PDB file of C-alpha atoms and ligand atoms in Angstrom:
ATOM      1  CA  MET A  25      -3.689 -24.232   6.005  1.00  0.00           C
ATOM      2  CA  ALA A  26      -1.320 -21.547   4.865  1.00  0.00           C
ATOM      3  CA  GLU A  27      -3.579 -20.273   2.524  1.00  0.00           C
ATOM      4  CA  ASP A  28      -6.514 -19.617   5.161  1.00  0.00           C
ATOM      5  CA  TYR A  29      -7.320 -16.034   6.104  1.00  0.00           C
ATOM      6  CA  LEU A  30      -7.390 -14.781   9.462  1.00  0.00           C
ATOM      7  CA  TRP A  31     -10.817 -13.111  10.169  1.00  0.00           C
ATOM      8  CA  TYR A  32     -10.783 -10.230  12.316  1.00  0.00           C
ATOM      9  CA  ALA A  33     -13.788  -7.817  12.875  1.00  0.00           C
ATOM     10  CA  GLY A  34     -15.279  -9.265   9.546  1.00  0.00           C
ATOM     11  CA  ILE A  35     -12.207  -8.645   7.470  1.00  0.00           C
ATOM     12  CA  PRO A  36     -10.042 -11.306   5.947  1.00  0.00           C
ATOM     13  CA  PHE A  37      -6.130 -11.054   6.560  1.00  0.00           C
ATOM     14  CA  PRO A  38      -3.518 -13.599   5.173  1.00  0.00           C
ATOM     15  CA  ALA A  39      -3.172 -16.250   7.990  1.00  0.00           C
ATOM     16  CA  MET A  40       0.620 -16.413   7.429  1.00  0.00           C
ATOM     17  CA  LEU A  41       1.368 -12.912   8.054  1.00  0.00           C
ATOM     18  CA  TYR A  42      -0.940 -12.059  11.101  1.00  0.00           C
ATOM     19  CA  LYS A  43      -1.901 -12.958  14.369  1.00  0.00           C
ATOM     20  CA  MET A  44      -5.225 -11.845  16.158  1.00  0.00           C
ATOM     21  CA  GLU A  45      -3.463 -10.081  18.668  1.00  0.00           C
ATOM     22  CA  ASP A  46      -0.937  -8.211  16.633  1.00  0.00           C
ATOM     23  CA  ILE A  47      -3.864  -6.738  15.068  1.00  0.00           C
ATOM     24  CA  LYS A  48      -5.978  -6.472  18.226  1.00  0.00           C
ATOM     25  CA  ALA A  49      -2.922  -4.674  19.707  1.00  0.00           C
ATOM     26  CA  ALA A  50      -2.491  -2.288  16.670  1.00  0.00           C
ATOM     27  CA  HIS A  51      -5.731  -1.156  16.924  1.00  0.00           C
ATOM     28  CA  GLU A  52      -6.220  -0.695  20.622  1.00  0.00           C
ATOM     29  CA  GLN A  53      -2.934  -0.193  22.215  1.00  0.00           C
ATOM     30  CA  PHE A  54      -0.276   1.042  19.688  1.00  0.00           C
ATOM     31  CA  VAL A  55       0.914   4.246  20.476  1.00  0.00           C
ATOM     32  CA  VAL A  56       1.350   6.529  17.436  1.00  0.00           C
ATOM     33  CA  LYS A  57       4.007   8.998  18.019  1.00  0.00           C
ATOM     34  CA  ASP A  58       3.353  12.747  16.731  1.00  0.00           C
ATOM     35  CA  GLU A  59       6.505  12.367  14.690  1.00  0.00           C
ATOM     36  CA  ASP A  60       5.735   9.309  12.975  1.00  0.00           C
ATOM     37  CA  ILE A  61       5.213   9.176   9.054  1.00  0.00           C
ATOM     38  CA  ILE A  62       2.803   6.302   8.457  1.00  0.00           C
ATOM     39  CA  THR A  63       1.832   5.318   4.733  1.00  0.00           C
ATOM     40  CA  VAL A  64      -1.487   3.784   4.530  1.00  0.00           C
ATOM     41  CA  THR A  65      -2.751   1.893   1.673  1.00  0.00           C
ATOM     42  CA  TYR A  66      -5.278  -0.670   0.319  1.00  0.00           C
ATOM     43  CA  PRO A  67      -2.664  -3.304  -0.850  1.00  0.00           C
ATOM     44  CA  LYS A  68      -1.299  -2.743  -4.468  1.00  0.00           C
ATOM     45  CA  SER A  69      -1.850   0.838  -4.651  1.00  0.00           C
ATOM     46  CA  GLY A  70       1.495   2.014  -4.746  1.00  0.00           C
ATOM     47  CA  THR A  71       2.663   1.150  -0.986  1.00  0.00           C
ATOM     48  CA  ASN A  72       6.285   0.372  -1.627  1.00  0.00           C
ATOM     49  CA  TRP A  73       6.764   3.263  -3.954  1.00  0.00           C
ATOM     50  CA  MET A  74       5.656   5.623  -1.263  1.00  0.00           C
ATOM     51  CA  ILE A  75       8.048   4.071   1.349  1.00  0.00           C
ATOM     52  CA  GLU A  76      10.999   4.200  -0.756  1.00  0.00           C
ATOM     53  CA  ILE A  77       9.968   8.203  -1.484  1.00  0.00           C
ATOM     54  CA  LEU A  78       9.778   8.727   2.342  1.00  0.00           C
ATOM     55  CA  CYS A  79      13.055   6.748   2.884  1.00  0.00           C
ATOM     56  CA  LEU A  80      14.879   9.039   0.409  1.00  0.00           C
ATOM     57  CA  ILE A  81      13.069  12.321   1.480  1.00  0.00           C
ATOM     58  CA  LEU A  82      14.282  11.364   4.788  1.00  0.00           C
ATOM     59  CA  SER A  83      18.021  10.522   3.620  1.00  0.00           C
ATOM     60  CA  LYS A  84      18.070  13.543   1.418  1.00  0.00           C
ATOM     61  CA  GLY A  85      18.187  11.415  -1.903  1.00  0.00           C
ATOM     62  CA  ASP A  86      20.977   9.356  -0.450  1.00  0.00           C
ATOM     63  CA  PRO A  87      20.369   5.646  -1.271  1.00  0.00           C
ATOM     64  CA  GLU A  88      22.522   3.926   1.261  1.00  0.00           C
ATOM     65  CA  TRP A  89      19.685   2.993   3.764  1.00  0.00           C
ATOM     66  CA  ILE A  90      17.291   1.738   0.817  1.00  0.00           C
ATOM     67  CA  HIS A  91      20.488  -0.295  -0.298  1.00  0.00           C
ATOM     68  CA  SER A  92      21.522  -1.681   2.822  1.00  0.00           C
ATOM     69  CA  VAL A  93      18.055  -2.333   4.527  1.00  0.00           C
ATOM     70  CA  PRO A  94      15.342  -4.343   3.319  1.00  0.00           C
ATOM     71  CA  ILE A  95      11.998  -2.171   2.792  1.00  0.00           C
ATOM     72  CA  TRP A  96       9.864  -3.826   5.305  1.00  0.00           C
ATOM     73  CA  GLU A  97      12.561  -3.100   7.909  1.00  0.00           C
ATOM     74  CA  ARG A  98      12.880   0.673   6.993  1.00  0.00           C
ATOM     75  CA  SER A  99       9.170   1.028   7.307  1.00  0.00           C
ATOM     76  CA  PRO A 100       7.529  -1.703   8.931  1.00  0.00           C
ATOM     77  CA  TRP A 101       3.693  -2.943   9.056  1.00  0.00           C
ATOM     78  CA  ILE A 102       2.052  -1.836  12.408  1.00  0.00           C
ATOM     79  CA  GLU A 103      -0.466  -4.908  12.487  1.00  0.00           C
ATOM     80  CA  ALA A 104       1.742  -7.573  11.132  1.00  0.00           C
ATOM     81  CA  GLU A 105       3.400 -10.256  13.395  1.00  0.00           C
ATOM     82  CA  LEU A 106       6.817  -9.287  11.909  1.00  0.00           C
ATOM     83  CA  GLY A 107       6.184  -5.630  11.254  1.00  0.00           C
ATOM     84  CA  SER A 108       5.384  -5.417  15.219  1.00  0.00           C
ATOM     85  CA  LYS A 109       8.456  -7.183  16.332  1.00  0.00           C
ATOM     86  CA  ILE A 110      10.446  -4.567  14.102  1.00  0.00           C
ATOM     87  CA  ILE A 111       8.708  -1.531  15.660  1.00  0.00           C
ATOM     88  CA  ARG A 112       9.600  -3.057  19.376  1.00  0.00           C
ATOM     89  CA  ASP A 113      13.237  -2.850  18.551  1.00  0.00           C
ATOM     90  CA  MET A 114      13.296   0.534  16.693  1.00  0.00           C
ATOM     91  CA  LYS A 115      15.505   3.307  17.880  1.00  0.00           C
ATOM     92  CA  GLU A 116      14.432   6.415  19.094  1.00  0.00           C
ATOM     93  CA  GLY A 117      13.660   9.186  16.350  1.00  0.00           C
ATOM     94  CA  PRO A 118      11.128   9.748  13.584  1.00  0.00           C
ATOM     95  CA  ARG A 119       9.576   6.633  12.354  1.00  0.00           C
ATOM     96  CA  LEU A 120       8.436   5.451   8.908  1.00  0.00           C
ATOM     97  CA  LEU A 121       5.727   2.969   9.331  1.00  0.00           C
ATOM     98  CA  THR A 122       2.873   1.152   6.884  1.00  0.00           C
ATOM     99  CA  SER A 123      -0.594  -0.215   7.231  1.00  0.00           C
ATOM    100  CA  HIS A 124      -3.198  -1.575   5.013  1.00  0.00           C
ATOM    101  CA  LEU A 125      -5.752  -1.657   8.168  1.00  0.00           C
ATOM    102  CA  PRO A 126      -8.877   0.103   7.154  1.00  0.00           C
ATOM    103  CA  ILE A 127      -9.973   3.172   9.286  1.00  0.00           C
ATOM    104  CA  GLN A 128     -12.059   1.465  11.779  1.00  0.00           C
ATOM    105  CA  LEU A 129      -9.008  -0.828  12.724  1.00  0.00           C
ATOM    106  CA  PHE A 130      -6.361   1.673  12.689  1.00  0.00           C
ATOM    107  CA  PRO A 131      -4.779   2.585  15.778  1.00  0.00           C
ATOM    108  CA  LYS A 132      -7.100   4.713  17.891  1.00  0.00           C
ATOM    109  CA  SER A 133      -4.222   6.628  19.507  1.00  0.00           C
ATOM    110  CA  PHE A 134      -3.640   8.254  15.688  1.00  0.00           C
ATOM    111  CA  LEU A 135      -7.073  10.163  16.560  1.00  0.00           C
ATOM    112  CA  THR A 136      -5.455  12.352  19.288  1.00  0.00           C
ATOM    113  CA  SER A 137      -1.586  12.530  17.499  1.00  0.00           C
ATOM    114  CA  LYS A 138       0.032  14.812  14.939  1.00  0.00           C
ATOM    115  CA  ALA A 139       1.497  11.846  13.090  1.00  0.00           C
ATOM    116  CA  LYS A 140       1.084  12.341   9.596  1.00  0.00           C
ATOM    117  CA  VAL A 141      -0.341   9.636   7.306  1.00  0.00           C
ATOM    118  CA  ILE A 142      -0.160   9.565   3.655  1.00  0.00           C
ATOM    119  CA  TYR A 143      -3.423   7.398   2.003  1.00  0.00           C
ATOM    120  CA  ILE A 144      -2.568   6.285  -1.451  1.00  0.00           C
ATOM    121  CA  ILE A 145      -5.687   5.609  -3.770  1.00  0.00           C
ATOM    122  CA  ARG A 146      -5.070   3.574  -7.022  1.00  0.00           C
ATOM    123  CA  ASN A 147      -7.615   2.988  -9.941  1.00  0.00           C
ATOM    124  CA  PRO A 148      -9.199  -0.101  -8.433  1.00  0.00           C
ATOM    125  CA  LYS A 149      -9.192  -1.774 -11.887  1.00  0.00           C
ATOM    126  CA  ASP A 150      -5.619  -1.368 -12.000  1.00  0.00           C
ATOM    127  CA  VAL A 151      -5.389  -2.673  -8.143  1.00  0.00           C
ATOM    128  CA  LEU A 152      -7.422  -5.754  -8.904  1.00  0.00           C
ATOM    129  CA  VAL A 153      -4.997  -6.654 -11.877  1.00  0.00           C
ATOM    130  CA  SER A 154      -2.161  -6.169  -9.682  1.00  0.00           C
ATOM    131  CA  GLY A 155      -3.748  -7.925  -7.031  1.00  0.00           C
ATOM    132  CA  TYR A 156      -4.360 -10.790  -9.162  1.00  0.00           C
ATOM    133  CA  TYR A 157      -0.689 -11.238 -10.202  1.00  0.00           C
ATOM    134  CA  PHE A 158       0.623 -10.710  -6.802  1.00  0.00           C
ATOM    135  CA  TYR A 159      -1.653 -13.422  -4.962  1.00  0.00           C
ATOM    136  CA  ARG A 160      -2.069 -15.814  -7.402  1.00  0.00           C
ATOM    137  CA  HIS A 161       0.830 -18.143  -6.876  1.00  0.00           C
ATOM    138  CA  SER A 162       0.909 -16.873  -3.077  1.00  0.00           C
ATOM    139  CA  LYS A 163       0.470 -18.664  -0.047  1.00  0.00           C
ATOM    140  CA  LEU A 164      -1.339 -15.400   1.072  1.00  0.00           C
ATOM    141  CA  MET A 165      -4.782 -16.524   0.067  1.00  0.00           C
ATOM    142  CA  LYS A 166      -6.603 -19.530  -1.652  1.00  0.00           C
ATOM    143  CA  ASN A 167      -5.274 -19.023  -5.432  1.00  0.00           C
ATOM    144  CA  PRO A 168      -7.591 -17.803  -8.127  1.00  0.00           C
ATOM    145  CA  GLU A 169      -7.923 -20.177 -10.973  1.00  0.00           C
ATOM    146  CA  SER A 170      -8.571 -17.325 -13.202  1.00  0.00           C
ATOM    147  CA  LEU A 171      -8.920 -13.245 -13.478  1.00  0.00           C
ATOM    148  CA  GLN A 172     -12.312 -13.742 -13.635  1.00  0.00           C
ATOM    149  CA  GLN A 173     -12.549 -15.583 -10.274  1.00  0.00           C
ATOM    150  CA  PHE A 174     -10.460 -13.085  -8.592  1.00  0.00           C
ATOM    151  CA  TYR A 175     -12.755 -10.255 -10.014  1.00  0.00           C
ATOM    152  CA  GLY A 176     -15.697 -11.726  -8.342  1.00  0.00           C
ATOM    153  CA  TRP A 177     -13.810 -12.265  -4.977  1.00  0.00           C
ATOM    154  CA  PHE A 178     -12.429  -8.519  -5.368  1.00  0.00           C
ATOM    155  CA  ILE A 179     -15.922  -7.155  -5.644  1.00  0.00           C
ATOM    156  CA  GLN A 180     -17.164  -9.278  -2.934  1.00  0.00           C
ATOM    157  CA  GLY A 181     -14.376  -8.035  -0.821  1.00  0.00           C
ATOM    158  CA  ASN A 182     -13.427 -11.763  -0.438  1.00  0.00           C
ATOM    159  CA  VAL A 183      -9.563 -10.959  -0.805  1.00  0.00           C
ATOM    160  CA  PRO A 184      -7.138  -9.886   1.556  1.00  0.00           C
ATOM    161  CA  TYR A 185      -7.929  -6.783   3.620  1.00  0.00           C
ATOM    162  CA  GLY A 186     -11.461  -6.937   2.231  1.00  0.00           C
ATOM    163  CA  SER A 187     -13.302  -4.722   0.262  1.00  0.00           C
ATOM    164  CA  TRP A 188     -11.411  -2.073  -1.752  1.00  0.00           C
ATOM    165  CA  PHE A 189     -14.439   0.072  -1.579  1.00  0.00           C
ATOM    166  CA  ALA A 190     -15.206  -0.010   2.246  1.00  0.00           C
ATOM    167  CA  HIS A 191     -11.379   0.913   2.616  1.00  0.00           C
ATOM    168  CA  VAL A 192     -11.383   3.655   0.580  1.00  0.00           C
ATOM    169  CA  LEU A 193     -14.601   5.102   1.537  1.00  0.00           C
ATOM    170  CA  GLY A 194     -13.301   4.961   5.303  1.00  0.00           C
ATOM    171  CA  TRP A 195     -10.323   6.656   4.644  1.00  0.00           C
ATOM    172  CA  MET A 196     -11.382   9.321   2.360  1.00  0.00           C
ATOM    173  CA  SER A 197     -13.469  10.157   5.569  1.00  0.00           C
ATOM    174  CA  MET A 198      -9.856  11.766   7.215  1.00  0.00           C
ATOM    175  CA  ARG A 199      -9.370  13.421   4.013  1.00  0.00           C
ATOM    176  CA  GLU A 200      -9.979  17.102   5.606  1.00  0.00           C
ATOM    177  CA  ARG A 201      -7.642  16.343   8.485  1.00  0.00           C
ATOM    178  CA  GLU A 202      -4.706  18.519   8.617  1.00  0.00           C
ATOM    179  CA  ASN A 203      -2.291  15.227   9.109  1.00  0.00           C
ATOM    180  CA  VAL A 204      -3.799  13.260   6.758  1.00  0.00           C
ATOM    181  CA  LEU A 205      -2.419  13.509   2.939  1.00  0.00           C
ATOM    182  CA  VAL A 206      -4.825  11.477   0.161  1.00  0.00           C
ATOM    183  CA  LEU A 207      -2.744  11.042  -2.945  1.00  0.00           C
ATOM    184  CA  SER A 208      -3.017   8.978  -6.143  1.00  0.00           C
ATOM    185  CA  TYR A 209      -0.714   6.678  -7.539  1.00  0.00           C
ATOM    186  CA  GLU A 210      -1.783   8.160 -11.014  1.00  0.00           C
ATOM    187  CA  ALA A 211      -0.908  11.904  -9.757  1.00  0.00           C
ATOM    188  CA  LEU A 212       2.380  10.473  -8.513  1.00  0.00           C
ATOM    189  CA  LYS A 213       3.072   8.713 -12.029  1.00  0.00           C
ATOM    190  CA  LYS A 214       2.079  11.698 -13.940  1.00  0.00           C
ATOM    191  CA  ASP A 215       4.059  14.186 -12.436  1.00  0.00           C
ATOM    192  CA  THR A 216       6.104  12.620  -9.866  1.00  0.00           C
ATOM    193  CA  ARG A 217       8.556  15.791  -8.885  1.00  0.00           C
ATOM    194  CA  SER A 218       5.612  17.971  -8.439  1.00  0.00           C
ATOM    195  CA  THR A 219       3.915  15.359  -6.128  1.00  0.00           C
ATOM    196  CA  VAL A 220       7.101  14.581  -4.273  1.00  0.00           C
ATOM    197  CA  LYS A 221       7.285  18.316  -3.488  1.00  0.00           C
ATOM    198  CA  ARG A 222       3.751  18.036  -2.179  1.00  0.00           C
ATOM    199  CA  ILE A 223       4.672  15.259   0.128  1.00  0.00           C
ATOM    200  CA  CYS A 224       7.855  17.320   1.342  1.00  0.00           C
ATOM    201  CA  GLN A 225       5.735  20.160   2.084  1.00  0.00           C
ATOM    202  CA  PHE A 226       2.926  18.150   4.083  1.00  0.00           C
ATOM    203  CA  LEU A 227       6.207  16.461   5.892  1.00  0.00           C
ATOM    204  CA  GLY A 228       7.904  20.274   6.497  1.00  0.00           C
ATOM    205  CA  LYS A 229      10.870  18.694   4.586  1.00  0.00           C
ATOM    206  CA  LYS A 230      13.028  21.088   2.321  1.00  0.00           C
ATOM    207  CA  LEU A 231      14.784  19.571  -0.430  1.00  0.00           C
ATOM    208  CA  GLU A 232      17.766  21.166  -2.532  1.00  0.00           C
ATOM    209  CA  PRO A 233      16.721  20.573  -6.036  1.00  0.00           C
ATOM    210  CA  GLU A 234      19.500  18.097  -6.586  1.00  0.00           C
ATOM    211  CA  GLU A 235      18.698  16.392  -3.620  1.00  0.00           C
ATOM    212  CA  LEU A 236      15.208  16.033  -5.244  1.00  0.00           C
ATOM    213  CA  ASP A 237      16.831  14.615  -8.405  1.00  0.00           C
ATOM    214  CA  LEU A 238      18.312  12.125  -6.370  1.00  0.00           C
ATOM    215  CA  VAL A 239      14.919  10.972  -4.666  1.00  0.00           C
ATOM    216  CA  LEU A 240      13.284  10.829  -8.105  1.00  0.00           C
ATOM    217  CA  GLU A 241      16.213   8.809  -9.724  1.00  0.00           C
ATOM    218  CA  ASN A 242      16.635   6.313  -6.797  1.00  0.00           C
ATOM    219  CA  SER A 243      12.872   5.544  -6.194  1.00  0.00           C
ATOM    220  CA  SER A 244      12.305   5.164 -10.074  1.00  0.00           C
ATOM    221  CA  PHE A 245      10.570   1.820 -11.138  1.00  0.00           C
ATOM    222  CA  GLN A 246      13.693   0.713 -12.971  1.00  0.00           C
ATOM    223  CA  ALA A 247      15.837   1.596  -9.662  1.00  0.00           C
ATOM    224  CA  MET A 248      13.095  -0.179  -7.556  1.00  0.00           C
ATOM    225  CA  LYS A 249      13.070  -3.388  -9.838  1.00  0.00           C
ATOM    226  CA  GLU A 250      16.866  -3.624  -9.312  1.00  0.00           C
ATOM    227  CA  ASN A 251      17.395  -2.905  -5.810  1.00  0.00           C
ATOM    228  CA  LYS A 252      17.015  -6.245  -4.118  1.00  0.00           C
ATOM    229  CA  MET A 253      16.540  -4.478  -0.601  1.00  0.00           C
ATOM    230  CA  SER A 254      13.081  -3.320  -2.237  1.00  0.00           C
ATOM    231  CA  ASN A 255      12.049  -5.943  -4.925  1.00  0.00           C
ATOM    232  CA  TYR A 256      11.192  -8.492  -2.454  1.00  0.00           C
ATOM    233  CA  SER A 257      13.675 -10.922  -3.856  1.00  0.00           C
ATOM    234  CA  LEU A 258      14.815 -11.196  -0.219  1.00  0.00           C
ATOM    235  CA  SER A 259      11.327 -12.004   0.985  1.00  0.00           C
ATOM    236  CA  ASP A 260      10.531 -15.661   2.479  1.00  0.00           C
ATOM    237  CA  ARG A 261       9.928 -18.084   0.009  1.00  0.00           C
ATOM    238  CA  SER A 262       7.095 -19.660   2.135  1.00  0.00           C
ATOM    239  CA  TYR A 263       4.993 -16.753   1.123  1.00  0.00           C
ATOM    240  CA  PHE A 264       5.586 -17.003  -2.594  1.00  0.00           C
ATOM    241  CA  PRO A 265       6.928 -20.427  -3.439  1.00  0.00           C
ATOM    242  CA  THR A 266       7.454 -19.528  -7.023  1.00  0.00           C
ATOM    243  CA  GLY A 267       9.126 -16.215  -6.440  1.00  0.00           C
ATOM    244  CA  VAL A 268       7.213 -12.963  -6.622  1.00  0.00           C
ATOM    245  CA  GLU A 269       7.515  -9.810  -8.840  1.00  0.00           C
ATOM    246  CA  MET A 270       6.430  -7.211  -6.672  1.00  0.00           C
ATOM    247  CA  ILE A 271       7.496  -4.229  -8.836  1.00  0.00           C
ATOM    248  CA  ARG A 272       5.992  -5.802 -11.864  1.00  0.00           C
ATOM    249  CA  ARG A 273       4.654  -3.249 -14.817  1.00  0.00           C
ATOM    250  CA  GLY A 274       3.991   0.076 -12.915  1.00  0.00           C
ATOM    251  CA  MET A 275       1.631   1.451 -15.514  1.00  0.00           C
ATOM    252  CA  VAL A 276      -1.662   3.556 -15.265  1.00  0.00           C
ATOM    253  CA  GLY A 277      -4.076   1.644 -17.088  1.00  0.00           C
ATOM    254  CA  ASP A 278      -2.933  -1.838 -17.234  1.00  0.00           C
ATOM    255  CA  TRP A 279      -6.359  -3.095 -16.510  1.00  0.00           C
ATOM    256  CA  LYS A 280      -7.098  -2.271 -20.282  1.00  0.00           C
ATOM    257  CA  ASN A 281      -4.861  -4.979 -21.083  1.00  0.00           C
ATOM    258  CA  HIS A 282      -6.661  -7.644 -18.983  1.00  0.00           C
ATOM    259  CA  LEU A 283     -10.378  -6.592 -18.307  1.00  0.00           C
ATOM    260  CA  THR A 284     -13.173  -7.269 -20.760  1.00  0.00           C
ATOM    261  CA  VAL A 285     -14.969  -4.568 -21.543  1.00  0.00           C
ATOM    262  CA  THR A 286     -18.141  -6.239 -19.993  1.00  0.00           C
ATOM    263  CA  GLN A 287     -16.052  -6.906 -17.175  1.00  0.00           C
ATOM    264  CA  ALA A 288     -14.989  -2.944 -16.873  1.00  0.00           C
ATOM    265  CA  GLU A 289     -18.249  -1.394 -17.310  1.00  0.00           C
ATOM    266  CA  ALA A 290     -19.459  -4.077 -14.707  1.00  0.00           C
ATOM    267  CA  PHE A 291     -17.173  -2.836 -12.654  1.00  0.00           C
ATOM    268  CA  ASP A 292     -17.897   0.913 -13.240  1.00  0.00           C
ATOM    269  CA  LYS A 293     -21.334   0.651 -12.310  1.00  0.00           C
ATOM    270  CA  ILE A 294     -20.766  -1.054  -8.654  1.00  0.00           C
ATOM    271  CA  PHE A 295     -17.942   1.957  -8.446  1.00  0.00           C
ATOM    272  CA  ARG A 296     -20.542   4.471  -9.049  1.00  0.00           C
ATOM    273  CA  GLU A 297     -22.825   3.020  -6.734  1.00  0.00           C
ATOM    274  CA  LYS A 298     -20.504   2.386  -3.946  1.00  0.00           C
ATOM    275  CA  LEU A 299     -18.793   5.692  -4.159  1.00  0.00           C
ATOM    276  CA  ALA A 300     -21.669   8.094  -4.791  1.00  0.00           C
ATOM    277  CA  GLY A 301     -20.897  10.425  -2.013  1.00  0.00           C
ATOM    278  CA  ILE A 302     -16.940  10.838  -3.229  1.00  0.00           C
ATOM    279  CA  PRO A 303     -16.434  13.752  -5.567  1.00  0.00           C
ATOM    280  CA  PRO A 304     -15.556  11.791  -8.713  1.00  0.00           C
ATOM    281  CA  GLU A 305     -12.352  14.170  -9.230  1.00  0.00           C
ATOM    282  CA  LEU A 306     -10.649  12.573  -6.249  1.00  0.00           C
ATOM    283  CA  LEU A 307     -10.726   8.714  -7.322  1.00  0.00           C
ATOM    284  CA  PRO A 308      -9.341   7.447 -10.579  1.00  0.00           C
ATOM    285  CA  CYS A 309     -11.415   4.775 -12.225  1.00  0.00           C
ATOM    286  CA  ASP A 310     -10.892   5.317 -15.926  1.00  0.00           C
TER     287      ASP A 310
HETATM  288  P1  A3P B   6       1.595  -3.361 -10.719  1.00  0.00           P
HETATM  289  O1  A3P B   6       1.447  -4.481 -10.366  1.00  0.00           O
HETATM  290  O2  A3P B   6       0.449  -2.751 -11.593  1.00  0.00           O
HETATM  291  O3  A3P B   6       2.813  -3.363 -11.614  1.00  0.00           O
HETATM  292  P2  A3P B   6       2.184  -2.080  -3.757  1.00  0.00           P
HETATM  293  O4  A3P B   6       3.466  -1.339  -3.157  1.00  0.00           O
HETATM  294  O5  A3P B   6       1.208  -1.437  -2.901  1.00  0.00           O
HETATM  295  O6  A3P B   6       2.215  -3.594  -3.311  1.00  0.00           O
HETATM  296  O7  A3P B   6       1.820  -1.842  -5.121  1.00  0.00           O
HETATM  297  C1  A3P B   6       2.552  -2.813  -5.747  1.00  0.00           C
HETATM  298  C2  A3P B   6       2.256  -1.871  -7.371  1.00  0.00           C
HETATM  299  O8  A3P B   6       2.955  -0.379  -7.346  1.00  0.00           O
HETATM  300  C3  A3P B   6       2.742  -2.622  -8.668  1.00  0.00           C
HETATM  301  O9  A3P B   6       2.009  -2.468  -9.390  1.00  0.00           O
HETATM  302  C4  A3P B   6       4.082  -2.205  -8.823  1.00  0.00           C
HETATM  303  O10 A3P B   6       4.886  -2.505 -10.222  1.00  0.00           O
HETATM  304  C5  A3P B   6       3.965  -0.544  -8.601  1.00  0.00           C
HETATM  305  N1  A3P B   6       5.000   0.312  -8.373  1.00  0.00           N
HETATM  306  C6  A3P B   6       6.023  -0.473  -7.577  1.00  0.00           C
HETATM  307  N2  A3P B   6       7.165   0.488  -7.496  1.00  0.00           N
HETATM  308  C7  A3P B   6       6.770   1.435  -8.343  1.00  0.00           C
HETATM  309  C8  A3P B   6       7.429   2.566  -9.026  1.00  0.00           C
HETATM  310  N3  A3P B   6       8.673   3.202  -8.337  1.00  0.00           N
HETATM  311  N4  A3P B   6       6.626   3.391  -9.963  1.00  0.00           N
HETATM  312  C9  A3P B   6       5.716   2.983 -10.593  1.00  0.00           C
HETATM  313  N5  A3P B   6       4.913   1.900  -9.914  1.00  0.00           N
HETATM  314  C10 A3P B   6       5.568   1.230  -9.009  1.00  0.00           C
END
């Protein structure tokens, strides 16, 4: 069935998008190049926003590229069936790549490369709510009957790409590496300009103030919502028969509009238990 998972190394992947051999190849054979820039996230953490920003940094704010090529082709997913095909046909030059893989399945070659990874974390309660609205009518998983049901699955890790907690714990262990930048969706929302400057510094790219203005303008929530190359209105209808609202609310704390106090408190308790070893200031959950 379309909604079935493909289980690989204990992680559920949407069977419609992934093949066992592509995930295995991504982990064992994929050759990461030193010039690669890789956006890594647990889904619904701001992946596409980061991709848009990176595309615009590379083009110095010129929107021609983001207005003419679908976002999934500009920064293909390493482990996905479609992504691996696109990557094979990519021309020489610095590559933008994307991945939702947990660290234990990420390309092994990364560990000895100078490629740069930007890992985005987001308040998991917002990730949960965003995921519910994204998956509920999709063919990517068994559709939840209610937010309460999805909440249970999310906590168990019975959602695409498995446990949020395990994903974040795994990637946080990489945060001291020189070529890994961990950023939060919340920081990006709060002060987009400074955070984009931090990204430029990490990538060794210098933008003039007016180029930075263009990056911010063209990657804004509204601009992305209107850009058909970035809002997934061109995506395959077989994944989302009733359409998809990829650029949905773009808020910090939208969970407060959806989770009950009891649900939020129970979530926070699990969060504190599972992520006890990570300094709380690094992880948004309020
Ligand atoms: P919401 O569903 O909470 O609105 P991903 O790209 O990892 O799937 O993440 C999707 C989330 O990022 C969605 O969150 C979406 O609205 C938000 N998002 C996408 N583009 C954004 C932008 N330019 N500014 C703020 N949030 C954005």
